[in-house]
Short mmCIF file of C-alpha atoms and ligand atoms in Angstrom, two decimals:
data_model
loop_
_atom_site.label_atom_id
_atom_site.label_comp_id
_atom_site.label_asym_id
_atom_site.label_seq_id
_atom_site.Cartn_x
_atom_site.Cartn_y
_atom_site.Cartn_z
CA UNK A 1 -25.25 -18.55 -4.89
CA UNK A 2 -26.28 -21.40 -3.05
CA UNK A 3 -28.78 -22.40 -5.37
CA UNK A 4 -26.69 -22.90 -8.58
CA UNK A 5 -23.29 -22.79 -6.73
CA UNK A 6 -21.62 -25.68 -9.28
CA UNK A 7 -22.84 -23.05 -12.04
CA UNK A 8 -21.05 -20.47 -10.48
CA UNK A 9 -17.77 -21.66 -9.39
CA UNK A 10 -14.47 -23.18 -11.08
CA UNK A 11 -13.92 -26.63 -8.49
CA UNK A 12 -10.20 -27.13 -7.71
CA UNK A 13 -11.38 -30.91 -6.91
CA UNK A 14 -13.07 -31.25 -10.18
CA UNK A 15 -10.63 -34.46 -11.87
CA UNK A 16 -8.11 -33.44 -14.04
CA UNK A 17 -6.63 -31.32 -11.61
CA UNK A 18 -4.19 -31.39 -9.24
CA UNK A 19 -4.68 -30.20 -5.62
CA UNK A 20 -2.26 -30.67 -2.95
CA UNK A 21 -4.81 -30.04 -0.08
CA UNK A 22 -6.49 -33.25 0.73
CA UNK A 23 -3.36 -35.14 0.78
CA UNK A 24 -1.87 -32.37 3.41
CA UNK A 25 -4.78 -32.63 5.26
CA UNK A 26 -4.52 -36.37 5.66
CA UNK A 27 -1.23 -36.17 6.56
CA UNK A 28 -2.14 -33.76 9.55
CA UNK A 29 -4.53 -36.37 10.49
CA UNK A 30 -2.29 -39.16 10.62
CA UNK A 31 0.26 -37.08 12.55
CA UNK A 32 -2.61 -36.88 15.98
CA UNK A 33 -4.46 -33.86 14.75
CA UNK A 34 -7.90 -34.08 15.80
CA UNK A 35 -10.05 -30.90 15.42
CA UNK A 36 -10.22 -29.01 12.27
CA UNK A 37 -13.22 -25.66 11.31
CA UNK A 38 -13.82 -25.27 7.56
CA UNK A 39 -14.14 -21.79 7.46
CA UNK A 40 -16.74 -20.21 4.23
CA UNK A 41 -17.72 -24.51 4.36
CA UNK A 42 -20.12 -23.46 1.40
CA UNK A 43 -21.96 -26.43 -0.14
CA UNK A 44 -19.78 -28.79 2.41
CA UNK A 45 -17.67 -30.49 -0.55
CA UNK A 46 -14.87 -30.91 1.69
CA UNK A 47 -16.82 -31.48 5.06
CA UNK A 48 -17.14 -35.99 4.36
CA UNK A 49 -13.41 -36.04 4.10
CA UNK A 50 -12.98 -33.82 7.49
CA UNK A 51 -15.51 -35.74 9.10
CA UNK A 52 -13.73 -39.19 8.18
CA UNK A 53 -10.08 -38.06 9.30
CA UNK A 54 -11.12 -35.70 12.08
CA UNK A 55 -12.67 -36.07 15.41
CA UNK A 56 -13.88 -33.19 15.43
CA UNK A 57 -15.34 -31.21 12.85
CA UNK A 58 -16.75 -27.17 12.91
CA UNK A 59 -18.17 -26.47 9.51
CA UNK A 60 -18.69 -22.10 9.23
CA UNK A 61 -20.37 -20.55 6.87
CA UNK A 62 -22.12 -16.49 7.44
CA UNK A 63 -24.43 -17.61 4.78
CA UNK A 64 -27.70 -19.53 5.73
CA UNK A 65 -28.26 -20.77 2.40
CA UNK A 66 -24.86 -22.52 1.85
CA UNK A 67 -25.25 -24.47 5.68
CA UNK A 68 -28.46 -25.63 4.54
CA UNK A 69 -27.20 -27.00 1.47
CA UNK A 70 -23.82 -28.11 3.62
CA UNK A 71 -26.38 -29.75 6.17
CA UNK A 72 -28.33 -32.12 3.53
CA UNK A 73 -25.34 -33.35 2.27
CA UNK A 74 -23.69 -34.52 5.32
CA UNK A 75 -26.67 -36.05 6.94
CA UNK A 76 -25.44 -39.41 9.00
CA UNK A 77 -21.87 -37.60 10.00
CA UNK A 78 -22.07 -37.42 13.97
CA UNK A 79 -18.55 -35.47 14.43
CA UNK A 80 -19.71 -32.30 12.27
CA UNK A 81 -21.44 -28.94 14.15
CA UNK A 82 -22.52 -26.55 11.51
CA UNK A 83 -21.74 -22.42 12.36
CA UNK A 84 -23.21 -19.53 11.19
CA UNK A 85 -20.82 -17.15 11.48
CA UNK A 86 -18.97 -13.89 9.63
CA UNK A 87 -15.47 -15.36 9.78
CA UNK A 88 -13.97 -12.70 11.44
CA UNK A 89 -16.13 -13.61 14.47
CA UNK A 90 -14.88 -16.63 14.59
CA UNK A 91 -12.93 -17.38 17.40
CA UNK A 92 -15.42 -16.24 19.22
CA UNK A 93 -18.19 -18.71 17.96
CA UNK A 94 -16.07 -21.67 17.82
CA UNK A 95 -14.12 -23.78 20.31
CA UNK A 96 -10.21 -23.63 19.78
CA UNK A 97 -8.91 -25.98 16.60
CA UNK A 98 -5.74 -27.57 15.99
CA UNK A 99 -6.21 -27.45 11.86
CA UNK A 100 -8.19 -24.05 10.09
CA UNK A 101 -9.09 -24.83 6.47
CA UNK A 102 -10.72 -22.06 3.80
CA UNK A 103 -11.18 -23.13 0.13
CA UNK A 104 -11.96 -20.03 -1.85
CA UNK A 105 -13.63 -18.12 1.36
CA UNK A 106 -11.01 -15.83 1.18
CA UNK A 107 -12.10 -13.44 -1.36
CA UNK A 108 -13.73 -9.98 0.78
CA UNK A 109 -12.95 -7.41 -1.10
CA UNK A 110 -13.14 -5.49 2.21
CA UNK A 111 -9.17 -5.17 2.77
CA UNK A 112 -10.77 -4.68 7.13
CA UNK A 113 -12.52 -7.43 6.64
CA UNK A 114 -9.81 -9.26 5.37
CA UNK A 115 -7.44 -8.53 7.41
CA UNK A 116 -9.97 -9.33 10.76
CA UNK A 117 -10.77 -12.86 9.05
CA UNK A 118 -7.29 -13.81 9.35
CA UNK A 119 -6.18 -12.04 12.51
CA UNK A 120 -9.79 -14.52 14.06
CA UNK A 121 -8.55 -17.52 12.18
CA UNK A 122 -4.88 -16.78 14.08
CA UNK A 123 -6.71 -16.36 17.25
CA UNK A 124 -8.99 -19.71 16.78
CA UNK A 125 -6.39 -21.99 16.61
CA UNK A 126 -4.81 -23.40 19.14
CA UNK A 127 -0.70 -22.60 19.39
CA UNK A 128 1.34 -24.54 16.79
CA UNK A 129 -2.20 -25.16 14.97
CA UNK A 130 -2.22 -25.49 11.28
CA UNK A 131 -3.62 -23.28 8.54
CA UNK A 132 -4.57 -24.76 5.14
CA UNK A 133 -6.61 -22.89 2.21
CA UNK A 134 -6.99 -22.21 -1.40
CA UNK A 135 -7.19 -18.49 -3.14
CA UNK A 136 -7.85 -17.68 -6.26
CA UNK A 137 -4.78 -16.55 -8.14
CA UNK A 138 -4.92 -13.17 -10.54
CA UNK A 139 -1.50 -14.15 -11.86
CA UNK A 140 -3.10 -16.73 -13.22
CA UNK A 141 -5.94 -14.81 -15.31
CA UNK A 142 -2.46 -13.02 -16.81
CA UNK A 143 -1.19 -16.56 -17.99
CA UNK A 144 -4.88 -17.53 -19.51
CA UNK A 145 -4.49 -13.87 -21.41
CA UNK A 146 -1.19 -14.65 -22.62
CA UNK A 147 -1.84 -17.65 -24.16
CA UNK A 148 -5.05 -16.53 -25.54
CA UNK A 149 -3.63 -13.27 -27.57
CA UNK A 150 -0.52 -16.01 -28.41
CA UNK A 151 -3.19 -18.52 -29.79
CA UNK A 152 -5.01 -15.35 -32.03
CA UNK A 153 -1.83 -13.93 -33.06
CA UNK A 154 -0.55 -17.63 -34.24
CA UNK A 155 -3.77 -17.30 -36.79
CA UNK A 156 -2.40 -14.50 -38.35
CA UNK A 157 -4.46 -12.17 -36.33
CA UNK A 158 -3.33 -8.52 -35.80
CA UNK A 159 -2.36 -7.38 -31.98
CA UNK A 160 -5.21 -5.36 -31.43
CA UNK A 161 -8.11 -7.74 -32.43
CA UNK A 162 -6.35 -10.20 -30.79
CA UNK A 163 -6.03 -8.73 -27.52
CA UNK A 164 -9.75 -8.01 -27.74
CA UNK A 165 -10.29 -11.74 -28.15
CA UNK A 166 -8.26 -12.47 -25.74
CA UNK A 167 -10.14 -9.68 -23.44
CA UNK A 168 -13.20 -11.41 -24.26
CA UNK A 169 -12.28 -14.72 -23.51
CA UNK A 170 -10.81 -14.42 -19.95
CA UNK A 171 -13.84 -12.25 -19.23
CA UNK A 172 -11.72 -9.11 -18.63
CA UNK A 173 -14.91 -6.92 -17.99
CA UNK A 174 -15.12 -8.88 -14.80
CA UNK A 175 -12.03 -7.80 -13.25
CA UNK A 176 -10.36 -4.87 -11.67
CA UNK A 177 -6.62 -5.77 -11.94
CA UNK A 178 -4.62 -3.26 -10.76
CA UNK A 179 -6.22 -4.18 -6.88
CA UNK A 180 -7.35 -7.52 -8.09
CA UNK A 181 -10.85 -7.94 -8.01
CA UNK A 182 -13.71 -9.71 -9.87
CA UNK A 183 -16.69 -8.58 -10.14
CA UNK A 184 -19.21 -10.94 -10.63
CA UNK A 185 -23.55 -10.10 -10.69
CA UNK A 186 -23.51 -8.49 -7.14
CA UNK A 187 -20.56 -10.36 -5.79
CA UNK A 188 -17.05 -8.37 -5.45
CA UNK A 189 -14.20 -11.27 -4.67
CA UNK A 190 -10.64 -10.49 -4.05
CA UNK A 191 -7.88 -12.75 -6.42
CA UNK A 192 -4.91 -13.19 -4.80
CA UNK A 193 -1.15 -12.19 -6.00
CA UNK A 194 1.69 -14.85 -4.99
CA UNK A 195 3.53 -12.57 -2.79
CA UNK A 196 0.24 -11.48 -1.36
CA UNK A 197 -0.38 -15.39 0.45
CA UNK A 198 2.44 -14.91 2.89
CA UNK A 199 2.70 -11.12 3.08
CA UNK A 200 -0.70 -10.92 4.71
CA UNK A 201 -0.50 -14.16 6.52
CA UNK A 202 2.73 -13.09 8.06
CA UNK A 203 0.81 -9.81 9.20
CA UNK A 204 -1.86 -12.15 10.95
CA UNK A 205 0.77 -13.93 13.01
CA UNK A 206 0.80 -17.00 11.26
CA UNK A 207 4.84 -18.14 10.30
CA UNK A 208 6.01 -20.84 8.01
CA UNK A 209 4.16 -20.26 4.67
CA UNK A 210 4.19 -22.39 2.29
CA UNK A 211 2.16 -21.84 -1.33
CA UNK A 212 2.29 -24.31 -4.24
CA UNK A 213 -0.15 -24.08 -7.13
CA UNK A 214 -3.69 -25.82 -7.31
CA UNK A 215 -3.82 -27.04 -11.12
CA UNK A 216 -7.38 -26.46 -12.46
CA UNK A 217 -8.51 -28.78 -15.09
CA UNK A 218 -9.04 -27.13 -18.47
CA UNK A 219 -12.27 -28.43 -19.18
CA UNK A 220 -13.58 -25.49 -16.44
CA UNK A 221 -12.18 -22.87 -18.63
CA UNK A 222 -13.47 -20.65 -21.81
CA UNK A 223 -11.29 -22.02 -24.67
CA UNK A 224 -9.96 -24.60 -22.38
CA UNK A 225 -9.71 -27.44 -24.79
CA UNK A 226 -7.60 -25.38 -27.49
CA UNK A 227 -5.05 -24.55 -24.78
CA UNK A 228 -4.88 -28.35 -23.42
CA UNK A 229 -1.43 -28.61 -24.20
CA UNK A 230 0.13 -26.04 -21.70
CA UNK A 231 0.32 -26.17 -18.56
CA UNK A 232 -3.21 -25.48 -16.59
CA UNK A 233 -4.32 -22.42 -14.52
CA UNK A 234 -3.98 -22.29 -11.18
CA UNK A 235 -5.50 -21.12 -7.66
CA UNK A 236 -3.32 -20.52 -4.27
CA UNK A 237 -2.51 -23.13 -2.09
CA UNK A 238 -1.40 -22.37 1.23
CA UNK A 239 0.02 -24.01 4.60
CA UNK A 240 1.37 -21.94 7.29
CA UNK A 241 1.21 -22.03 11.04
CA UNK A 242 0.94 -20.58 14.40
CA UNK A 243 3.77 -20.36 16.88
CA UNK A 244 3.65 -22.89 19.42
CA UNK A 245 5.14 -20.06 22.11
CA UNK A 246 1.79 -18.18 20.81
CA UNK A 247 -0.78 -17.77 24.02
CA UNK A 248 -3.54 -19.74 23.81
CA UNK A 249 -6.75 -18.19 24.27
C1 SAM B 1 -16.65 -19.77 -3.16
S1 SAM B 1 -17.51 -20.69 -2.00
C2 SAM B 1 -16.38 -22.17 -1.35
C3 SAM B 1 -17.31 -23.19 -0.50
C4 SAM B 1 -16.51 -24.20 -0.24
N1 SAM B 1 -15.10 -23.63 0.57
C5 SAM B 1 -16.13 -24.95 -1.23
O1 SAM B 1 -14.62 -25.02 -1.55
O2 SAM B 1 -17.01 -25.58 -2.41
C6 SAM B 1 -16.86 -19.04 -0.64
C7 SAM B 1 -17.61 -19.64 0.79
O3 SAM B 1 -17.76 -18.63 1.54
C8 SAM B 1 -17.99 -17.91 2.14
N2 SAM B 1 -17.80 -16.48 2.89
C9 SAM B 1 -17.25 -15.97 2.50
N3 SAM B 1 -17.32 -15.11 3.09
C10 SAM B 1 -17.07 -15.04 4.65
C11 SAM B 1 -17.50 -14.45 5.23
N4 SAM B 1 -16.61 -13.39 5.87
N5 SAM B 1 -17.84 -15.00 6.51
C12 SAM B 1 -17.88 -16.30 6.40
N6 SAM B 1 -18.25 -17.08 5.12
C13 SAM B 1 -17.72 -16.63 4.31
C14 SAM B 1 -19.36 -18.03 1.22
O4 SAM B 1 -20.91 -17.55 2.08
C15 SAM B 1 -19.13 -19.26 0.52
O5 SAM B 1 -20.06 -20.34 0.69
#
């Protein structure tokens, strides 16, 4: 996906949206936290910001093509180390850090892999360390569907064709709703329910999870302009902590 990344993914950083991630990272840096790992860094969109705010930055991805693009976009930034690693192995590949961040990269459809990755992130953090992330929201697709359905009904369309119309524009053929999966090309990605975020983070050992919406700009969405009077779609942002009492590795 590295070569056509921008065409394929909705960007939570796009102007017109609202993303609590960078303000939260800036606050942590201001409080004196010095080291950060960007897990699933992709083409490196967040890396220049991290390099500016933190002394030590690790850019981790399992895809060499992504790391090549990330390296190219960060030339001249001397405090970034690039590491090719699967997230589940990260604790043995990267020095312990005070902050870990994962933006739309906790999308493993294999739940063993997802849980192993969350545990590895917990292990990677120093005691008292902070984990921030953004995950794609399953409930946002249901909300989009509701708006599309009502938009069609308001034009006088009967419910059955209005449902077909909503399913088309919300791309239902790409989703497996019961188990929260998005299937596109050869990739299967896990989408998250809001109740799942604190649940899975707690199972991995994190505490004090807070969840907030990342608001996505309507101009990235099919029929978005028609719906722009309504509150926008979202991803889920979270911030969680590793206990101070947890043992260092
Ligand atoms: C949707 S992209 C997001 C990239 C970047 N964080 C951003 O916001 O632009 C997901 C990234 O996570 C990486 N990724 C997915 N699963 C991974 C895993 N198990 N271990 C390491 N990297 C992974 C992919 O290679 C890809 O670069």
